[in-house]
CSV table of C-alpha atoms and ligand atoms in Angstrom, one decimal:
chain,number,residue,atom,x,y,z
A,29,UNK,CA,13.1,231.1,-17.2
A,30,UNK,CA,9.6,229.8,-16.0
A,31,UNK,CA,8.5,232.0,-12.8
A,32,UNK,CA,6.0,231.1,-10.4
A,33,UNK,CA,3.4,233.1,-12.1
A,34,UNK,CA,3.8,231.4,-15.5
A,35,UNK,CA,2.8,228.3,-13.9
A,36,UNK,CA,-0.7,227.4,-12.3
A,37,UNK,CA,0.6,225.7,-9.5
A,38,UNK,CA,4.1,225.5,-8.1
A,39,UNK,CA,4.9,223.3,-5.1
A,40,UNK,CA,7.9,222.8,-3.1
A,41,UNK,CA,8.9,220.4,-0.4
A,42,UNK,CA,5.1,219.9,0.5
A,43,UNK,CA,4.4,218.1,3.6
A,44,UNK,CA,1.4,216.9,5.9
A,45,UNK,CA,1.9,215.2,9.0
A,46,UNK,CA,-1.0,213.4,10.5
A,47,UNK,CA,0.9,211.9,13.7
A,48,UNK,CA,3.4,209.8,12.9
A,49,UNK,CA,2.0,209.3,9.4
A,50,UNK,CA,3.9,211.5,6.7
A,51,UNK,CA,1.1,211.5,4.6
A,52,UNK,CA,2.9,213.8,2.1
A,53,UNK,CA,6.6,213.7,2.6
A,54,UNK,CA,8.1,216.5,0.3
A,55,UNK,CA,6.6,216.7,-2.9
A,56,UNK,CA,7.5,219.4,-5.6
A,57,UNK,CA,5.3,220.1,-8.3
A,58,UNK,CA,4.7,222.5,-11.2
A,59,UNK,CA,1.6,222.7,-13.0
A,60,UNK,CA,1.7,224.6,-16.4
A,61,UNK,CA,-1.0,226.9,-17.2
A,62,UNK,CA,-3.5,225.4,-19.4
A,63,UNK,CA,-2.5,221.7,-19.1
A,64,UNK,CA,-4.4,218.7,-17.4
A,65,UNK,CA,-1.9,217.5,-14.9
A,66,UNK,CA,-2.5,213.7,-13.4
A,67,UNK,CA,-1.4,212.9,-10.1
A,68,UNK,CA,-1.6,209.1,-10.2
A,69,UNK,CA,-1.4,207.1,-7.1
A,70,UNK,CA,-2.8,203.6,-5.1
A,71,UNK,CA,-5.1,204.2,-2.2
A,72,UNK,CA,-3.5,205.9,0.7
A,73,UNK,CA,-1.0,207.6,-1.5
A,74,UNK,CA,-1.6,211.2,-0.4
A,75,UNK,CA,-3.2,212.2,-3.4
A,76,UNK,CA,-6.3,213.8,-1.6
A,77,UNK,CA,-4.2,215.2,1.0
A,78,UNK,CA,-1.8,217.0,-1.4
A,79,UNK,CA,-4.7,218.4,-3.2
A,80,UNK,CA,-6.3,219.6,0.0
A,81,UNK,CA,-3.5,221.7,0.9
A,82,UNK,CA,-3.1,223.0,-2.6
A,83,UNK,CA,-7.0,224.1,-2.3
A,84,UNK,CA,-6.1,225.6,1.2
A,85,UNK,CA,-8.7,223.2,2.7
A,86,UNK,CA,-5.6,221.3,4.9
A,87,UNK,CA,-2.9,223.1,6.7
A,88,UNK,CA,0.2,222.9,5.2
A,89,UNK,CA,3.1,221.7,7.7
A,90,UNK,CA,6.1,222.1,5.6
A,91,UNK,CA,7.3,223.4,2.5
A,92,UNK,CA,5.4,226.2,0.1
A,93,UNK,CA,2.9,226.3,-2.6
A,94,UNK,CA,1.7,229.0,-5.1
A,95,UNK,CA,-1.3,229.2,-7.1
A,96,UNK,CA,-0.6,231.5,-10.3
A,97,UNK,CA,2.0,233.3,-8.2
A,98,UNK,CA,-0.3,233.8,-5.1
A,99,UNK,CA,1.0,232.3,-1.9
A,100,UNK,CA,-1.2,229.6,-0.7
A,101,UNK,CA,-0.1,229.9,3.2
A,102,UNK,CA,-0.2,233.8,3.3
A,103,UNK,CA,-3.0,234.5,0.8
A,104,UNK,CA,-5.5,231.6,1.0
A,105,UNK,CA,-8.5,234.0,0.2
A,106,UNK,CA,-6.8,235.2,-3.0
A,107,UNK,CA,-6.1,231.5,-3.7
A,108,UNK,CA,-9.8,230.5,-3.1
A,109,UNK,CA,-10.6,232.9,-6.0
A,110,UNK,CA,-8.9,231.2,-8.4
A,111,UNK,CA,-9.8,227.7,-7.7
A,112,UNK,CA,-12.8,225.4,-7.9
A,113,UNK,CA,-12.8,222.0,-6.3
A,114,UNK,CA,-14.7,219.1,-6.6
A,115,UNK,CA,-14.2,216.1,-4.3
A,116,UNK,CA,-14.3,212.4,-4.1
A,117,UNK,CA,-17.6,212.4,-2.1
A,118,UNK,CA,-18.7,216.0,-2.4
A,119,UNK,CA,-22.5,215.9,-1.9
A,120,UNK,CA,-24.3,217.9,-4.2
A,121,UNK,CA,-27.9,217.5,-2.4
A,122,UNK,CA,-27.6,220.8,-1.0
A,123,UNK,CA,-29.9,222.9,-3.4
A,124,UNK,CA,-29.2,226.1,-1.0
A,125,UNK,CA,-25.6,225.6,-1.3
A,126,UNK,CA,-25.9,225.5,-5.2
A,127,UNK,CA,-28.5,228.6,-5.1
A,128,UNK,CA,-26.2,230.5,-2.5
A,129,UNK,CA,-23.7,230.3,-4.8
A,130,UNK,CA,-25.7,231.1,-7.7
A,131,UNK,CA,-27.1,234.1,-5.6
A,132,UNK,CA,-23.9,235.6,-5.2
A,133,UNK,CA,-24.4,236.7,-8.9
A,134,UNK,CA,-27.5,238.8,-10.0
A,135,UNK,CA,-30.6,237.2,-10.3
A,136,UNK,CA,-30.9,237.2,-13.9
A,137,UNK,CA,-27.2,236.3,-14.4
A,138,UNK,CA,-27.5,233.4,-12.0
A,139,UNK,CA,-30.4,232.0,-13.9
A,140,UNK,CA,-28.8,231.9,-17.2
A,141,UNK,CA,-25.6,230.7,-15.7
A,142,UNK,CA,-27.6,228.0,-14.2
A,143,UNK,CA,-29.4,226.8,-17.4
A,144,UNK,CA,-26.0,227.1,-19.3
A,145,UNK,CA,-24.3,224.8,-16.9
A,146,UNK,CA,-27.6,222.5,-16.9
A,147,UNK,CA,-27.1,222.4,-20.7
A,148,UNK,CA,-23.5,221.8,-20.7
A,149,UNK,CA,-23.5,219.0,-18.3
A,150,UNK,CA,-26.5,217.1,-19.8
A,151,UNK,CA,-28.5,217.6,-16.6
A,152,UNK,CA,-31.6,218.9,-18.5
A,153,UNK,CA,-33.8,215.8,-17.7
A,154,UNK,CA,-33.2,216.0,-14.1
A,155,UNK,CA,-33.2,219.7,-13.3
A,156,UNK,CA,-36.6,219.4,-11.8
A,157,UNK,CA,-36.1,216.3,-10.1
A,158,UNK,CA,-34.9,216.0,-6.2
A,159,UNK,CA,-31.2,215.4,-6.1
A,160,UNK,CA,-31.6,212.6,-4.1
A,161,UNK,CA,-32.6,210.3,-6.8
A,162,UNK,CA,-30.0,211.5,-9.0
A,163,UNK,CA,-27.5,208.8,-10.2
A,164,UNK,CA,-24.0,208.7,-9.0
A,165,UNK,CA,-22.8,209.9,-12.5
A,166,UNK,CA,-25.5,212.8,-12.6
A,167,UNK,CA,-24.3,213.8,-9.1
A,168,UNK,CA,-20.9,214.3,-10.3
A,169,UNK,CA,-21.7,216.3,-13.1
A,170,UNK,CA,-23.8,218.6,-10.9
A,171,UNK,CA,-21.0,218.8,-8.4
A,172,UNK,CA,-18.5,219.5,-11.2
A,173,UNK,CA,-21.2,222.2,-12.8
A,174,UNK,CA,-21.4,223.8,-9.2
A,175,UNK,CA,-18.0,224.0,-9.0
A,176,UNK,CA,-17.7,225.9,-12.0
A,177,UNK,CA,-20.1,228.6,-11.5
A,178,UNK,CA,-17.4,231.1,-11.4
A,179,UNK,CA,-15.6,229.7,-14.1
A,180,UNK,CA,-12.2,229.5,-12.1
A,181,UNK,CA,-9.0,229.3,-14.0
A,182,UNK,CA,-7.6,226.4,-11.8
A,183,UNK,CA,-9.7,223.2,-11.2
A,184,UNK,CA,-8.8,220.7,-8.9
A,185,UNK,CA,-10.6,217.4,-9.3
A,186,UNK,CA,-10.3,214.5,-7.0
A,187,UNK,CA,-10.7,211.1,-8.4
A,188,UNK,CA,-13.5,212.7,-10.7
A,189,UNK,CA,-14.5,209.4,-12.2
A,190,UNK,CA,-13.9,206.9,-9.1
A,191,UNK,CA,-17.1,204.4,-9.2
A,192,UNK,CA,-18.7,205.5,-12.6
A,193,UNK,CA,-19.9,203.3,-15.4
A,194,UNK,CA,-17.5,203.5,-18.4
A,195,UNK,CA,-20.0,205.6,-20.3
A,196,UNK,CA,-20.1,208.4,-17.8
A,197,UNK,CA,-16.6,208.0,-17.4
A,198,UNK,CA,-16.0,209.0,-20.8
A,199,UNK,CA,-18.8,211.8,-20.8
A,200,UNK,CA,-16.8,213.0,-17.9
A,201,UNK,CA,-13.6,212.8,-19.8
A,202,UNK,CA,-15.0,214.7,-22.7
A,203,UNK,CA,-16.2,217.2,-20.2
A,204,UNK,CA,-13.0,218.0,-18.5
A,205,UNK,CA,-11.4,218.1,-22.1
A,206,UNK,CA,-13.7,220.7,-22.9
A,207,UNK,CA,-12.7,223.1,-19.9
A,208,UNK,CA,-9.1,222.9,-21.1
A,209,UNK,CA,-10.1,223.6,-24.3
A,210,UNK,CA,-11.9,227.1,-22.9
A,211,UNK,CA,-8.7,227.9,-21.1
A,212,UNK,CA,-8.6,226.1,-17.8
A,213,UNK,CA,-6.2,224.4,-16.1
A,214,UNK,CA,-7.1,221.2,-14.2
A,215,UNK,CA,-5.0,219.2,-11.5
A,216,UNK,CA,-6.7,215.9,-11.1
A,217,UNK,CA,-6.0,212.9,-9.2
A,218,UNK,CA,-6.7,209.2,-10.4
A,219,UNK,CA,-6.0,205.8,-9.6
A,220,UNK,CA,-6.5,204.8,-13.0
A,221,UNK,CA,-3.9,204.2,-15.1
A,222,UNK,CA,-5.8,204.4,-18.2
A,223,UNK,CA,-7.5,207.8,-17.0
A,224,UNK,CA,-4.0,209.2,-16.9
A,225,UNK,CA,-2.9,207.9,-20.0
A,226,UNK,CA,-6.0,209.4,-22.0
A,227,UNK,CA,-6.5,212.6,-20.1
A,228,UNK,CA,-3.5,213.9,-18.6
A,229,UNK,CA,-0.5,216.3,-20.7
A,230,UNK,CA,1.7,215.3,-17.9
A,231,UNK,CA,1.5,212.9,-14.9
A,232,UNK,CA,3.3,212.9,-11.4
A,233,UNK,CA,3.4,209.1,-9.8
A,234,UNK,CA,2.9,209.5,-6.1
A,235,UNK,CA,3.6,206.3,-3.7
A,236,UNK,CA,3.4,206.6,0.1
A,237,UNK,CA,3.7,210.1,0.2
A,238,UNK,CA,6.7,210.7,-2.4
A,239,UNK,CA,6.8,211.6,-6.1
A,240,UNK,CA,8.5,208.7,-7.8
A,241,UNK,CA,8.1,209.5,-11.2
A,242,UNK,CA,7.1,212.6,-13.4
A,243,UNK,CA,6.7,213.0,-17.2
A,244,UNK,CA,4.2,213.0,-20.1
A,245,UNK,CA,2.5,209.6,-20.3
A,246,UNK,CA,4.8,208.6,-23.1
A,247,UNK,CA,8.2,209.5,-21.3
A,248,UNK,CA,6.9,207.3,-18.3
A,249,UNK,CA,6.6,204.6,-20.5
A,250,UNK,CA,9.7,205.0,-22.3
A,251,UNK,CA,11.6,205.5,-18.9
A,252,UNK,CA,10.4,201.7,-18.5
A,253,UNK,CA,12.1,200.4,-21.4
A,254,UNK,CA,10.7,197.0,-22.7
A,255,UNK,CA,8.2,197.1,-25.6
A,256,UNK,CA,6.0,194.5,-27.2
A,257,UNK,CA,6.4,193.1,-30.7
A,258,UNK,CA,2.5,192.4,-31.9
A,259,UNK,CA,2.3,190.1,-35.0
A,260,UNK,CA,-0.6,188.6,-37.0
A,261,UNK,CA,0.7,185.8,-39.6
A,262,UNK,CA,-0.9,185.6,-42.7
A,263,UNK,CA,-1.4,182.1,-42.4
A,264,UNK,CA,-2.6,181.1,-38.7
A,265,UNK,CA,-1.0,177.4,-39.4
A,266,UNK,CA,2.8,178.9,-39.5
A,267,UNK,CA,2.1,179.7,-35.9
A,268,UNK,CA,4.5,177.1,-34.6
A,269,UNK,CA,7.8,177.7,-37.1
A,270,UNK,CA,7.2,181.5,-36.4
A,271,UNK,CA,7.1,180.8,-32.6
A,272,UNK,CA,10.4,178.9,-32.9
A,273,UNK,CA,12.2,181.7,-34.9
A,274,UNK,CA,11.0,184.5,-32.6
A,275,UNK,CA,12.4,182.1,-29.7
A,276,UNK,CA,15.6,181.8,-31.2
A,277,UNK,CA,16.2,185.2,-32.4
A,278,UNK,CA,14.9,187.1,-29.4
A,279,UNK,CA,15.4,184.7,-26.8
A,280,UNK,CA,11.7,185.1,-25.1
A,281,UNK,CA,9.0,182.9,-25.6
A,282,UNK,CA,6.3,184.5,-27.9
A,283,UNK,CA,2.7,184.3,-26.3
A,284,UNK,CA,-0.3,183.5,-28.7
A,285,UNK,CA,-3.1,186.2,-28.8
A,286,UNK,CA,-6.7,185.1,-28.6
A,287,UNK,CA,-7.3,185.8,-32.3
A,288,UNK,CA,-5.9,183.4,-35.0
A,289,UNK,CA,-2.4,183.8,-35.9
A,290,UNK,CA,-1.6,186.5,-33.4
A,291,UNK,CA,1.7,186.5,-31.2
A,292,UNK,CA,2.9,188.9,-28.8
A,293,UNK,CA,6.7,188.9,-27.7
A,294,UNK,CA,8.6,191.1,-25.2
A,295,UNK,CA,11.5,193.3,-26.9
A,296,UNK,CA,14.6,194.4,-25.4
A,297,UNK,CA,15.3,197.0,-27.6
A,298,UNK,CA,13.2,198.5,-30.6
A,299,UNK,CA,16.3,197.2,-33.0
A,300,UNK,CA,15.2,193.8,-32.1
A,301,UNK,CA,11.9,194.2,-34.1
A,302,UNK,CA,13.8,194.4,-37.2
A,303,UNK,CA,16.0,191.3,-36.5
A,304,UNK,CA,12.8,189.3,-35.8
A,305,UNK,CA,11.0,190.7,-39.1
A,306,UNK,CA,14.2,189.6,-41.2
A,307,UNK,CA,14.4,186.1,-39.3
A,308,UNK,CA,10.8,185.6,-40.0
A,309,UNK,CA,10.9,186.5,-43.9
A,310,UNK,CA,14.3,183.9,-44.3
A,311,UNK,CA,12.0,181.3,-42.7
A,312,UNK,CA,9.4,182.1,-45.2
A,313,UNK,CA,6.7,183.2,-42.4
A,314,UNK,CA,4.7,186.1,-44.2
A,315,UNK,CA,2.9,188.4,-41.9
A,316,UNK,CA,-0.3,190.1,-42.1
A,317,UNK,CA,0.1,192.8,-39.5
A,318,UNK,CA,2.9,194.2,-37.4
A,319,UNK,CA,3.3,196.8,-34.6
A,320,UNK,CA,5.5,197.6,-31.4
A,321,UNK,CA,3.6,198.7,-28.5
A,322,UNK,CA,5.2,200.5,-25.6
A,323,UNK,CA,4.3,199.4,-22.0
A,324,UNK,CA,1.1,200.0,-20.5
A,325,UNK,CA,1.1,202.6,-17.2
A,326,UNK,CA,0.4,199.4,-15.3
A,327,UNK,CA,3.4,197.9,-16.1
A,328,UNK,CA,5.3,201.2,-15.7
A,329,UNK,CA,3.8,201.6,-12.0
A,330,UNK,CA,4.7,198.2,-11.0
A,331,UNK,CA,8.4,199.0,-12.5
A,332,UNK,CA,8.4,202.2,-10.7
A,333,UNK,CA,6.9,201.3,-7.2
A,334,UNK,CA,7.5,197.4,-7.1
A,335,UNK,CA,3.6,197.1,-6.4
A,336,UNK,CA,0.4,197.4,-8.5
A,337,UNK,CA,-2.1,200.1,-8.0
A,338,UNK,CA,-4.1,198.1,-5.7
A,339,UNK,CA,-7.7,199.5,-7.4
A,340,UNK,CA,-10.6,199.5,-5.6
A,341,UNK,CA,-13.6,200.0,-7.0
A,342,UNK,CA,-16.0,202.4,-5.1
A,343,UNK,CA,-19.7,201.4,-6.2
A,344,UNK,CA,-22.8,203.7,-6.0
A,345,UNK,CA,-23.6,202.2,-2.9
A,346,UNK,CA,-20.4,202.7,-1.0
A,347,UNK,CA,-20.8,206.2,-2.1
A,348,UNK,CA,-24.2,206.5,-0.8
A,349,UNK,CA,-23.0,205.5,2.6
A,350,UNK,CA,-20.2,207.6,2.6
A,351,UNK,CA,-22.8,210.6,2.1
B,418,ATP,P1,-7.5,207.7,-1.9
B,418,ATP,O1,-7.4,207.4,-3.4
B,418,ATP,O2,-7.8,206.5,-1.2
B,418,ATP,O3,-8.4,209.0,-1.7
B,418,ATP,P2,-5.0,209.1,-1.3
B,418,ATP,O4,-3.9,208.8,-2.1
B,418,ATP,O5,-5.9,210.3,-1.9
B,418,ATP,O6,-5.9,208.1,-1.5
B,418,ATP,P3,-5.0,210.4,1.0
B,418,ATP,O7,-6.4,210.5,1.3
B,418,ATP,O8,-4.2,211.5,0.8
B,418,ATP,O9,-4.5,209.1,0.0
B,418,ATP,O10,-4.3,209.8,2.5
B,418,ATP,C1,-2.8,209.4,2.8
B,418,ATP,C2,-2.6,209.1,4.2
B,418,ATP,O11,-3.0,210.2,5.0
B,418,ATP,C3,-3.3,207.6,4.4
B,418,ATP,O12,-2.2,207.0,5.2
B,418,ATP,C4,-4.6,208.4,5.0
B,418,ATP,O13,-4.9,207.3,5.9
B,418,ATP,C5,-3.8,209.3,5.9
B,418,ATP,N1,-5.0,210.5,6.1
B,418,ATP,C6,-5.6,211.1,5.2
B,418,ATP,N2,-6.4,212.0,5.7
B,418,ATP,C7,-6.1,211.8,7.3
B,418,ATP,C8,-6.8,212.3,8.2
B,418,ATP,N3,-7.7,213.6,8.1
B,418,ATP,N4,-6.3,212.1,9.4
B,418,ATP,C9,-5.4,211.2,9.8
B,418,ATP,N5,-5.1,210.5,8.7
B,418,ATP,C10,-5.2,210.8,7.3
């Protein structure tokens, strides 16, 4: 049996009230040691509130939680020794704060650690610059570096890539993967479905303070069912007979893709793919390539909650204002 100390995070019936608003309304969570656990949900779902309670930054109004078996409500000081937190808008332009953290170590150790982190996060070119001149991506990496000075075994990341450009986002993903390869556990929130898909071993989908689903990204996709049959025809001129055959066999209208000879069609069961291919061969339609794609997490989210994630991109300018 898994015990609380085997798990990085255990939460049971977690509740947070803001007046009448049940921002977190009875969430159970188990994060295993050494995994990347993603909390996925739209704006206002309660992700930040849940993370803040687990990180001892916000009072827990109901339920219980443990970090590596340490009670978050009764032993918050011990919990703080085990965690690193970076926030959505955490400002890092306080050099003093950073050096204050550093000076908790000996001078020599602090200098060595700072150089290592600056190297690790690709901040060399910016090391001598005023932080005010940093780009959003650079600040975010410095923020993460600062939270890792003590190498905490559990790292909370609140929307680590919101508002970053795709390249910086990719770098952040690599950094997060390397933290886990070094033995840390990561609990991150995200409103990006592809981020949860790419990065997380397991995902909890949160909507309006409730957990509506949990599993690996693959399990979530499979739970929704429907897949798509993706075909590319050897001869693009056979598009219309191929469409007729598929529509007859699958009772679904195929959708041509932008590239010549490409057709996508929804499947109710995976077995239908074989029926479709046999019918196409009988109809003398030759196929260049075929694959069966599972639904995207976007479709999963829609199926689970009845609405989309209402993504809102936060630009660097908005982040400036928030600071
Ligand atoms: P986002 O992606 O916007 O950060 P989220 O999933 O993290 O969304 P939370 O910030 O946890 O959502 O907010 C959950 C709910 O709690 C929202 O309805 C929000 O308005 C409310 N809320 C959050 N913090 C406070 C606060 N300090 N006081 C009052 N209400 C709050």
